[in-house]
mmCIF file of C-alpha atoms in Angstrom:
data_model
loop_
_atom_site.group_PDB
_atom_site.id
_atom_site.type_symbol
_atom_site.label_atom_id
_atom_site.label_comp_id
_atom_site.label_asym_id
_atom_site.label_seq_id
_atom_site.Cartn_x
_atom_site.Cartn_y
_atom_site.Cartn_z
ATOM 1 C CA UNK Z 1 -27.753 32.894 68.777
ATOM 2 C CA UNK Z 2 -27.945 32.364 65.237
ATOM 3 C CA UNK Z 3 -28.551 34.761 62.667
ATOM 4 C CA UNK Z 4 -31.813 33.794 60.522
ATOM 5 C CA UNK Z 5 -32.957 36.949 58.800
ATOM 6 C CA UNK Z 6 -30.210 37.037 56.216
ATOM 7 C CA UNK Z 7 -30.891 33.857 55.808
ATOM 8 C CA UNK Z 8 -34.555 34.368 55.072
ATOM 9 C CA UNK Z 9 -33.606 36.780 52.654
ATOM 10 C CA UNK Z 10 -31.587 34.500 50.950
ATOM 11 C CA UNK Z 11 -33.991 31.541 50.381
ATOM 12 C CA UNK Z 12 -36.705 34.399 49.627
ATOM 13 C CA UNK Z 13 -33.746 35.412 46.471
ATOM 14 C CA UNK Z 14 -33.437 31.910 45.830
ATOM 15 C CA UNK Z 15 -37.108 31.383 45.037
ATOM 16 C CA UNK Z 16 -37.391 34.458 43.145
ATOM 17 C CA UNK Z 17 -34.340 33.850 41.088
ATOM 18 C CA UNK Z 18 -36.075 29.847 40.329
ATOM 19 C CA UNK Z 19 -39.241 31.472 39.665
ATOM 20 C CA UNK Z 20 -37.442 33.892 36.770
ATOM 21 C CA UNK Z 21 -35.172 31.892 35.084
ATOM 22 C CA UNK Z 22 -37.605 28.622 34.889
ATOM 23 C CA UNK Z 23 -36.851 25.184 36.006
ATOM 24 C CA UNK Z 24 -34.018 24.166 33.054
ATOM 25 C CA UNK Z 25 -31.777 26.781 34.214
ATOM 26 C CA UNK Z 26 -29.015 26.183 36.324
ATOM 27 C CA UNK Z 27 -29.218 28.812 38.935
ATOM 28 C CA UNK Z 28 -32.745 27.807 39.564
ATOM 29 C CA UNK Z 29 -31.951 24.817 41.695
ATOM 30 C CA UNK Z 30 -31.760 25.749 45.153
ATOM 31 C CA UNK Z 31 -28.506 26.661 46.706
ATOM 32 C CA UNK Z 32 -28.644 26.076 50.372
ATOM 33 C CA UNK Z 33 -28.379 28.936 53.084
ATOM 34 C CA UNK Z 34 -25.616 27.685 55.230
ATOM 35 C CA UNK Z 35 -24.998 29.686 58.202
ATOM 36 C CA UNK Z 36 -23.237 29.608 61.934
ATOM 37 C CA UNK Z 37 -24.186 26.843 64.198
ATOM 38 C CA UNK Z 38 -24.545 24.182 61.201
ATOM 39 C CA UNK Z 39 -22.160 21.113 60.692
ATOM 40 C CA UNK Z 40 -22.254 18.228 58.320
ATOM 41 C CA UNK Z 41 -20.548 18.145 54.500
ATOM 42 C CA UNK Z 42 -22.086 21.396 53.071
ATOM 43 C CA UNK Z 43 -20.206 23.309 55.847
ATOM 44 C CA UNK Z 44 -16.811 21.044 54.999
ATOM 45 C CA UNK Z 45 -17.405 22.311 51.616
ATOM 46 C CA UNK Z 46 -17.376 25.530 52.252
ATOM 47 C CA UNK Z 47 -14.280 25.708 54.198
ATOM 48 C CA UNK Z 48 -12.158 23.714 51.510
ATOM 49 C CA UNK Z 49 -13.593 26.131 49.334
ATOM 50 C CA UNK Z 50 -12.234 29.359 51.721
ATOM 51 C CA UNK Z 51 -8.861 27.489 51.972
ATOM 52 C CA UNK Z 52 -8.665 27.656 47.958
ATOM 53 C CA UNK Z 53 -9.675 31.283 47.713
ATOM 54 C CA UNK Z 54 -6.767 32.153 50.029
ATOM 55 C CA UNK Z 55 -8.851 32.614 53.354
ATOM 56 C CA UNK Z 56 -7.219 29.904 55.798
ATOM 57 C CA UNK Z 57 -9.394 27.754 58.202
ATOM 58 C CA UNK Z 58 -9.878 24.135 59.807
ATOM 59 C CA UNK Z 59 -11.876 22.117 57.237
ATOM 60 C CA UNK Z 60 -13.746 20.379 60.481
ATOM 61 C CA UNK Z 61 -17.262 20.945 59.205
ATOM 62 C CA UNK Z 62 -18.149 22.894 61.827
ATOM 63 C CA UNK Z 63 -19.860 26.325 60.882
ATOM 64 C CA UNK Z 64 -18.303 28.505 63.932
ATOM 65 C CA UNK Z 65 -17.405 32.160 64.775
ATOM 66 C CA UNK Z 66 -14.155 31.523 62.474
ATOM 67 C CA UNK Z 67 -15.711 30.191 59.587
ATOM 68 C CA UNK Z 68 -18.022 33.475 59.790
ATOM 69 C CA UNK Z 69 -15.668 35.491 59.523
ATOM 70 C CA UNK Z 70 -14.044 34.015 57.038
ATOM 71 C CA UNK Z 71 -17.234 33.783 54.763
ATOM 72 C CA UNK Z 72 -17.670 37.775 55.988
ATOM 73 C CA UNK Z 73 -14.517 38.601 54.565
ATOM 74 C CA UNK Z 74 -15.000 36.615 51.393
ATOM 75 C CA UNK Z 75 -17.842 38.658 50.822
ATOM 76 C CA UNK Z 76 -16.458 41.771 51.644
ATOM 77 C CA UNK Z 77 -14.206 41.187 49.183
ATOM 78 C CA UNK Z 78 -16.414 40.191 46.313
ATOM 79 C CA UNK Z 79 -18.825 42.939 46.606
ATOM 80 C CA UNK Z 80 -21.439 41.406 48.791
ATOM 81 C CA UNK Z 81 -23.455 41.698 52.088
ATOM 82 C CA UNK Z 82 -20.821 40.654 54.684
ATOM 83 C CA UNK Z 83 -23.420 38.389 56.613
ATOM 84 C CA UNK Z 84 -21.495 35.520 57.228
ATOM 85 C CA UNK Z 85 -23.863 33.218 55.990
ATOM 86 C CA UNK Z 86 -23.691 30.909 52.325
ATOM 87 C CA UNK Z 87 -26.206 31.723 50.484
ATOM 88 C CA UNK Z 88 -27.290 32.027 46.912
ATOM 89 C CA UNK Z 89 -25.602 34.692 46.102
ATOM 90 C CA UNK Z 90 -22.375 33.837 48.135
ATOM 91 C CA UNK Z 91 -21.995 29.924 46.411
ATOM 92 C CA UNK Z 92 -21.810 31.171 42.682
ATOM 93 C CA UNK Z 93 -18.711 33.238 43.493
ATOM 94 C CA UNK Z 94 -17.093 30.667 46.101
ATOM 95 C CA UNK Z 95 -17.092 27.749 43.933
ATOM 96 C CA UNK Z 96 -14.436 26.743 41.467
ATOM 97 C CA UNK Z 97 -14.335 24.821 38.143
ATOM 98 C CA UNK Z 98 -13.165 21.056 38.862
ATOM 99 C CA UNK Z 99 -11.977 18.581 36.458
ATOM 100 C CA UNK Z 100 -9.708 15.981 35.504
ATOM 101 C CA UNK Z 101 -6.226 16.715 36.749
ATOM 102 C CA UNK Z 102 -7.363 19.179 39.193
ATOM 103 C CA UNK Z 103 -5.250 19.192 42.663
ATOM 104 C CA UNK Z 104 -6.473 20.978 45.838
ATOM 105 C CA UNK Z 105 -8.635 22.224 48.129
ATOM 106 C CA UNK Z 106 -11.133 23.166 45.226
ATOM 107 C CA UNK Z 107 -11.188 18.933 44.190
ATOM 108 C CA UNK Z 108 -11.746 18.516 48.024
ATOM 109 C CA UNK Z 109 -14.788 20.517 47.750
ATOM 110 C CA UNK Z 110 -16.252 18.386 44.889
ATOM 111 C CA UNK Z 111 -14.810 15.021 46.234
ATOM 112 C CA UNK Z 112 -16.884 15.833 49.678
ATOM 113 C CA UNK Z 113 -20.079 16.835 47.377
ATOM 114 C CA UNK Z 114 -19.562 13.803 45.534
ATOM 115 C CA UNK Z 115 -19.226 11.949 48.412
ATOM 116 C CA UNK Z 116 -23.181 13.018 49.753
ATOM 117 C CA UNK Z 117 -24.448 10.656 46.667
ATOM 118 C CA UNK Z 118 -22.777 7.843 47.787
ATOM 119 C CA UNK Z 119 -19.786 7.805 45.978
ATOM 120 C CA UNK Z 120 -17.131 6.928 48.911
ATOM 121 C CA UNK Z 121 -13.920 9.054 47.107
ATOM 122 C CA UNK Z 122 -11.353 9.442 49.131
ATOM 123 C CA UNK Z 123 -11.430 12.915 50.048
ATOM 124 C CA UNK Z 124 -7.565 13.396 48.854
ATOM 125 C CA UNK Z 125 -7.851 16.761 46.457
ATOM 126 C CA UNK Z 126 -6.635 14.993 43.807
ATOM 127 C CA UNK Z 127 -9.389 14.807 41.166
ATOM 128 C CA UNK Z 128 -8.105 11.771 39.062
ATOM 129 C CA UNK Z 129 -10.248 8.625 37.069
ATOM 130 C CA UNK Z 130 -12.431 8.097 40.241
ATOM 131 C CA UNK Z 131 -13.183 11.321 40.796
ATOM 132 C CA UNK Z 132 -14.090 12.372 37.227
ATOM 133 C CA UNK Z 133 -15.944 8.783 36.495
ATOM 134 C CA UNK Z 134 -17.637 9.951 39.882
ATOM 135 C CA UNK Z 135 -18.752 13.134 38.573
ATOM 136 C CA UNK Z 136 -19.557 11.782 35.025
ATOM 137 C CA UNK Z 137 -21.971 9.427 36.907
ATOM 138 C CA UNK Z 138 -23.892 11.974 39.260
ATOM 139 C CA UNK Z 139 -24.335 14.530 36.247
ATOM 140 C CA UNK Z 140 -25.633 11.463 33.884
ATOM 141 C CA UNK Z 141 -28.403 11.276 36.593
ATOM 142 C CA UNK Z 142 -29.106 14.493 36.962
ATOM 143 C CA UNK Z 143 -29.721 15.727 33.324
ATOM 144 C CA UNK Z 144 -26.575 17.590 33.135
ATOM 145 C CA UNK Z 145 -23.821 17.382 30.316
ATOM 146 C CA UNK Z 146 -21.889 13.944 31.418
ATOM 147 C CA UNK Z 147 -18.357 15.503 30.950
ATOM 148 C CA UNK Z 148 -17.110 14.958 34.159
ATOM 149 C CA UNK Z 149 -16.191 18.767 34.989
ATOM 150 C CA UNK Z 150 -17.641 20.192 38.057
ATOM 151 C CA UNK Z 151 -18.486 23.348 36.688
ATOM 152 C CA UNK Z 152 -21.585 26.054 38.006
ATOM 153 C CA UNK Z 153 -24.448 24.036 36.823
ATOM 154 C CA UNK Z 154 -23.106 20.518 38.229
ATOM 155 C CA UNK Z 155 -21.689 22.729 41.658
ATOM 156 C CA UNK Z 156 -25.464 23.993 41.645
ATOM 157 C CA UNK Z 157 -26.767 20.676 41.340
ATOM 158 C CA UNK Z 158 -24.605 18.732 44.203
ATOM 159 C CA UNK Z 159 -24.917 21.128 46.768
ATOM 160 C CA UNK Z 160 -28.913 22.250 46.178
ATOM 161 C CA UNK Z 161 -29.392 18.245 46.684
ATOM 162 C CA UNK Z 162 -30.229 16.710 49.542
ATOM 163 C CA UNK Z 163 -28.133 13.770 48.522
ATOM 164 C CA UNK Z 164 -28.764 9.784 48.315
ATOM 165 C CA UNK Z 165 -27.509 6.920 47.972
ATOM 166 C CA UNK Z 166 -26.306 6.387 51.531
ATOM 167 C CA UNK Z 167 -24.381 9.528 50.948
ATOM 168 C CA UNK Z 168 -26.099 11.660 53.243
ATOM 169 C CA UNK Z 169 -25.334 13.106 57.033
ATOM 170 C CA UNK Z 170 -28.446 11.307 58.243
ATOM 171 C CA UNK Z 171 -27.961 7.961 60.547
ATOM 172 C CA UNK Z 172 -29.191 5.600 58.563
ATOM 173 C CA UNK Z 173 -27.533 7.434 55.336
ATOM 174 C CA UNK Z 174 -24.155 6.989 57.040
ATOM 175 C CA UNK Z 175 -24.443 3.970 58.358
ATOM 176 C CA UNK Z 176 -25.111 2.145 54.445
ATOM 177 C CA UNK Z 177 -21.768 4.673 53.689
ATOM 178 C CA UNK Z 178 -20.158 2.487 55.866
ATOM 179 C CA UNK Z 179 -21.823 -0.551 55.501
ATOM 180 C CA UNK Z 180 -21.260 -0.112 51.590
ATOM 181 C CA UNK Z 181 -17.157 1.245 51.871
ATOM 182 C CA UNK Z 182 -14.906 -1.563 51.188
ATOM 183 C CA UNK Z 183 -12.028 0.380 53.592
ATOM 184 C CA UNK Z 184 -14.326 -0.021 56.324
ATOM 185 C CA UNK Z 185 -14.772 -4.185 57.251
ATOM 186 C CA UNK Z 186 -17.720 -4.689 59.781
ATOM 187 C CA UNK Z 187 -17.054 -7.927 62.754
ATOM 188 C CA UNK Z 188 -19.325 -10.205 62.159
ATOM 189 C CA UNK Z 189 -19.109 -12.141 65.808
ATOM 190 C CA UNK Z 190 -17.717 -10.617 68.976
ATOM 191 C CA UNK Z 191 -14.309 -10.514 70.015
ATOM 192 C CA UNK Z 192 -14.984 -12.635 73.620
ATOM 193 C CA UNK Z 193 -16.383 -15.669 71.522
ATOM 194 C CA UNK Z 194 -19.910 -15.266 73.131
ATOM 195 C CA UNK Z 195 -22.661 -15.829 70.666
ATOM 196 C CA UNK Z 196 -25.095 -12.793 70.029
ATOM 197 C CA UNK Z 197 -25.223 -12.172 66.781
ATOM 198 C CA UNK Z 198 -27.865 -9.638 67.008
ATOM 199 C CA UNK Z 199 -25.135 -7.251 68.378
ATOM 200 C CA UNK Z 200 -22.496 -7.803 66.234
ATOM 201 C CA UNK Z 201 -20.806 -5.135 64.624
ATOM 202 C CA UNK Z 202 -22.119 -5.755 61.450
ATOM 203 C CA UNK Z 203 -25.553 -6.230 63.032
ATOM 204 C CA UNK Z 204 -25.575 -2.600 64.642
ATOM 205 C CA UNK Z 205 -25.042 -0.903 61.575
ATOM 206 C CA UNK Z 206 -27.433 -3.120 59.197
ATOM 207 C CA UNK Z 207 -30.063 -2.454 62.002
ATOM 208 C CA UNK Z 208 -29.029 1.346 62.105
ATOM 209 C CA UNK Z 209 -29.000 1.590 58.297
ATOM 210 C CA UNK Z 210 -32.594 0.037 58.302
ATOM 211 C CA UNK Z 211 -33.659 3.136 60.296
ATOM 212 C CA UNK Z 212 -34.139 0.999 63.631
ATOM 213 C CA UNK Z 213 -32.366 1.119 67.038
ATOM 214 C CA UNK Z 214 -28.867 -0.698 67.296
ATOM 215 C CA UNK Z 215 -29.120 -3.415 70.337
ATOM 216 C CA UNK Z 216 -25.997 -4.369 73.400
ATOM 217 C CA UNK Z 217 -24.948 -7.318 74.137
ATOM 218 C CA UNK Z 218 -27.017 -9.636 76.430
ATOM 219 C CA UNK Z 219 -24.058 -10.692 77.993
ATOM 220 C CA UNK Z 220 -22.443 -7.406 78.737
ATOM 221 C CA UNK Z 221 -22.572 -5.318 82.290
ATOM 222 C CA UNK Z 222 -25.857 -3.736 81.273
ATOM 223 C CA UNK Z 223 -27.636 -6.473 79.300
ATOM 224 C CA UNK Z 224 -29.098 -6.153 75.835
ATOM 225 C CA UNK Z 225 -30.787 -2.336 75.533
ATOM 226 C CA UNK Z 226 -31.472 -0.429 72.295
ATOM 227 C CA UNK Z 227 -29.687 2.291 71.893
ATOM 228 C CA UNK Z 228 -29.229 5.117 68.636
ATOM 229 C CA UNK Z 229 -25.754 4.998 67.760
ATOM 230 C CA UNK Z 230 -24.365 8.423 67.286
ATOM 231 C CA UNK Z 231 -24.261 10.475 64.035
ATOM 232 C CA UNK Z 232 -21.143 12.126 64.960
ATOM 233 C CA UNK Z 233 -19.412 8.719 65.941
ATOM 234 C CA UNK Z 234 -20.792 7.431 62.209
ATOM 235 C CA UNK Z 235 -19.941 10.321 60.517
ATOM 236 C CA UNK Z 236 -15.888 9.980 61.788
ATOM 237 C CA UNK Z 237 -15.915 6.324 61.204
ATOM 238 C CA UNK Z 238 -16.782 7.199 57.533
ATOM 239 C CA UNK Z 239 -14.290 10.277 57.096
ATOM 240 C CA UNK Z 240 -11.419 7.624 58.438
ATOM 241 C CA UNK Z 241 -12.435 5.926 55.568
ATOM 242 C CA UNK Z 242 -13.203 8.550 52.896
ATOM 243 C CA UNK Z 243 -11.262 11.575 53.756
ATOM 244 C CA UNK Z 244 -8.215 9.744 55.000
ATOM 245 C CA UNK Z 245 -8.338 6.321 53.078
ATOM 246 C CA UNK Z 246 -7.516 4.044 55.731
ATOM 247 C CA UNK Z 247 -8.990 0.790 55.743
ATOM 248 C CA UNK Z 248 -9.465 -0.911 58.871
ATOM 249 C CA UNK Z 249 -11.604 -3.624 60.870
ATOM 250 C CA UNK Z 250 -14.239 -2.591 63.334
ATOM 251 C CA UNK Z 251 -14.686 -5.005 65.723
ATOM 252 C CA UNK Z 252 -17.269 -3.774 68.412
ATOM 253 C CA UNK Z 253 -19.724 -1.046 68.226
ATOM 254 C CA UNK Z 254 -22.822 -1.461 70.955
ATOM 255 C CA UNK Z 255 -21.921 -4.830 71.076
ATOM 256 C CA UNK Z 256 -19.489 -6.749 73.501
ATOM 257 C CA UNK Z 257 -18.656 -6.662 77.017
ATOM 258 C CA UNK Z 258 -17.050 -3.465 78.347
ATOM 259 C CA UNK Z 259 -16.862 -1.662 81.897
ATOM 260 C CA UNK Z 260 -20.151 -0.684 83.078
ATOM 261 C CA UNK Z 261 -20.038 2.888 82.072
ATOM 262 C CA UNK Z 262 -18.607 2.396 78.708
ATOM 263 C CA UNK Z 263 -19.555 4.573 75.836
ATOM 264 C CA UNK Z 264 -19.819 1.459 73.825
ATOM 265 C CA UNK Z 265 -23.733 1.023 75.578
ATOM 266 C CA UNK Z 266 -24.039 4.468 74.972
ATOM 267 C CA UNK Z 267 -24.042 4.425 71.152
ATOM 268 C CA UNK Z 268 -21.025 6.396 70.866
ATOM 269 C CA UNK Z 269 -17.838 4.217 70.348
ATOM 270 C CA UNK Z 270 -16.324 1.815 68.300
ATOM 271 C CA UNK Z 271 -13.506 -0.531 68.458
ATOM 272 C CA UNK Z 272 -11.177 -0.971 65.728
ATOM 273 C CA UNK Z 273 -8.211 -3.500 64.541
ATOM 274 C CA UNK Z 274 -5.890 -4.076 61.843
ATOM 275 C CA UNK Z 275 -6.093 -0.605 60.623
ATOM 276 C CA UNK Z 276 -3.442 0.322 57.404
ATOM 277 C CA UNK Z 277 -1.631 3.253 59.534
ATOM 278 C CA UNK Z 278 -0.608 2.741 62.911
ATOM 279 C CA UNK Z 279 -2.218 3.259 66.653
ATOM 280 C CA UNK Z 280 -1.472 5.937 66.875
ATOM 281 C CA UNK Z 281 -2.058 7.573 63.639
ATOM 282 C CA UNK Z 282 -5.540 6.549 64.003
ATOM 283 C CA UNK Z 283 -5.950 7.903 67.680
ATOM 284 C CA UNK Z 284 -4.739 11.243 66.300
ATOM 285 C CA UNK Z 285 -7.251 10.901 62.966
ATOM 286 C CA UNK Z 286 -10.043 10.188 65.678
ATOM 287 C CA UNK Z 287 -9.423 12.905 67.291
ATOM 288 C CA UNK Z 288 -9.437 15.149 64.413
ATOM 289 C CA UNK Z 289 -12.846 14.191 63.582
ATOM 290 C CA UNK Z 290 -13.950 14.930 66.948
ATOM 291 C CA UNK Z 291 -13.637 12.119 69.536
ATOM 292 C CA UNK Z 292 -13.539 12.771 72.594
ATOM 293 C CA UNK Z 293 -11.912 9.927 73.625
ATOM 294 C CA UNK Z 294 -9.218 7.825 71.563
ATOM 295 C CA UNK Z 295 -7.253 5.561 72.793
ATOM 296 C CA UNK Z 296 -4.711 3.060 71.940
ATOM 297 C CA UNK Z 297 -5.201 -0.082 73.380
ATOM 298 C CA UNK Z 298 -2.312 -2.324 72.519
ATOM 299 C CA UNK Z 299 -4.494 -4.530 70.466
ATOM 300 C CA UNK Z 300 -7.016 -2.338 69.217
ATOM 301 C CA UNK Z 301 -7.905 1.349 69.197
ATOM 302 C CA UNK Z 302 -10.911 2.619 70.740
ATOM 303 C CA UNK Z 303 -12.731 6.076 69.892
ATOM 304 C CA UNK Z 304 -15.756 7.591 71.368
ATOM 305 C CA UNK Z 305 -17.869 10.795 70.492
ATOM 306 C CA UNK Z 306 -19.783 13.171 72.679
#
C-alpha cells in the first residue's frame, strides 16, 4: 500500500511555500510529490538523479521498494524526513546544475525533463548543442533567463509541468513523440500486400495520437476491432528512440495478420525492421524497457508489453 500522508504534507508545504513567496518566485511552482507505486519520466528522473549523488539504482522509471530506499537514505543524509517520497523539500536538494559540457547522470536527468516538452534528445548524458539549444528553447517559453543552464528555477519549472508538446506519458502524448521522432519511421501499408490502410502502422498511431481507438486488420484472424494500444508498449517504442538513439522501421502495430492470440490485436506489440543495431541488440533494449516478450524473428524483431 502506498504511503499518502507524507505526501499530503508535502503538497500542503508546497502550497504554503507558493502562497509566501508569490507567483514570480521560483520555488513557488509546484514540485511534484513523487512517491512508491508511480512510473513514468518524473520517477526516471529521480533515479538518474540518485545515481549522480552516489546512491546506485536501475534508472527503469519504476518508483519501487529500492528506489524508496534510496530516496530514504538521500534524505537521511541531507537532514530530512526519511519518507521515501520526492517532494518539495526533497527536489531542491536532489537536483544538480546542468549546462553546456555537462556529462552524466545529472544531463540524463535534464535530457529526460526536456524530453516531456517534446524535445526528442537522445537521452545520452551528454549535454552538448542539442541539449543546451533544447533548454534555451523551453526556458524562452517559460519566462525564465534563456541561457541554456538547467539550474533551480528552470529544474523547478520542468518538473512542476505537466509537459506538452507530445512530450508527455499520456497515449496520445506519446504516440505524436513517436509520430514526430525522425529515428522512429512509421509503415505506411502492411507487410502481406493486403490493402487496409486504416490499420497501417502509421494509421494506428495518427488515430492513437488523435485521442481515438487504434483499429486491426480486416483481414487478420480476428477481423478489424478497436483496440487502445498500450502506454507501456508506446512509451518503450519512444525510449528505443530517445534514450538509446536507434532509428528503426516499424512495420506492424494492431495491424496485419498474426496467429490468433497475438498481442498485436491486443494493443500491445509492434513489429520492427531495419533497425541501426542488430536483432539482437534490440531484443535486449526491449526488454530493458519492459517487454515481456522480444523476439528475434530473422527478418524482423517483435516486442510485446504486459
Amino acid at each position: 500500500m502506498r504511503r499518502r500522508f507524507p505526501a499530503l504534507v508535502a503538497a500542503v508545504i508546497t502550497a504554503m511555500v507558493a502562497v509566501l513567496l508569490g507567483p514570480n518566485s521560483a520555488s513557488a511552482a509546484t514540485w511534484p510529490v513523487i512517491a512508491n507505486g508511480d512510473s513514468g519520466a518524473q520517477v526516471t528522473t529521480i533515479q538518474h538523479l540518485l545515481n549522480h549523488r552516489g546512491y546506485a539504482i536501475a534508472a527503469d522509471g519504476r518508483f519501487g521498494p529500492a528506489t524508496e530506499t534510496k530516496v530514504s537514505a538521500f534524505q537521511s543524509a541531507n537532514g530530512l524526513t526519511a519518507d521515501g517520497s520526492v517532494g518539495p523539500l526533497t527536489w531542491p536538494k536532489l537536483v544538480a546544475t546542468v549546462q553546456s559540457g555537462s556529462t552524466g547522470n545529472a544531463a540524463r536527468a535534464a535530457q529526460t525533463q526536456l524530453n516531456r516538452y517534446g524535445y526528442g534528445l537522445v537521452v545520452d548524458g551528454a549535454f552538448g548543442t542539442a541539449s543546451t539549444n533544447a533548454a534555451k528553447d523551453f526556458q524562452s517559453k517559460h519566462g525564465l533567463t534563456a541561457d541554456g543552464i538547467v539550474g533551480p528555477n528552470t529544474w523547478n519549472a520542468l518538473v512542476g509541468g505537466s509537459g506538452s508538446g507530445g512530450g508527455g506519458t499520456g497515449r496520445a502524448q506519446l504516440a505524436a513523440s513517436i509520430d514526430a521522432n525522425s529515428r522512429i519511421s512509421l509503415l505506411t501499408y502492411h507487410v502481406s500486400g493486403v490493402v487496409d490502410a486504416d490499420s497501417t502502422a502509421q494509421a494506428n498511431i495518427t488515430d492513437t495520437k488523435n485521442g481515438t481507438t487504434a483499429e486491426t486488420s480486416n483481414y487478420g484472424d480476428v477481423g478489424e476491432r478497436e483496440v487502445w494500444l498500450s502506454t507501456a508498449m508506446l512509451n518503450g517504442m519512444l525510449k528505443l528512440a530517445t534514450e538509446r538513439g536507434y532509428t528503426f522501421l516499424v512495420t506492424e502495430i494492431a495491424g496485419g495478420d498474426h496467429s490468433s492470440n497475438s498481442n498485436h490485436y491486443r494493443g500491445i506489440a509492434f513489429d520492427a525492421d531495419n533497425m541501426s543495431v542488430s536483432n539482437a541488440t534490440f531484443v535486449s533494449a526491449c526488454r530493458a524497457y519492459g517487454a515481456t516478450e522480444a523476439l528475434d524473428e530473422g527478418n524482423h524483431v517483435h516486442c510485446a508489453w504486459q
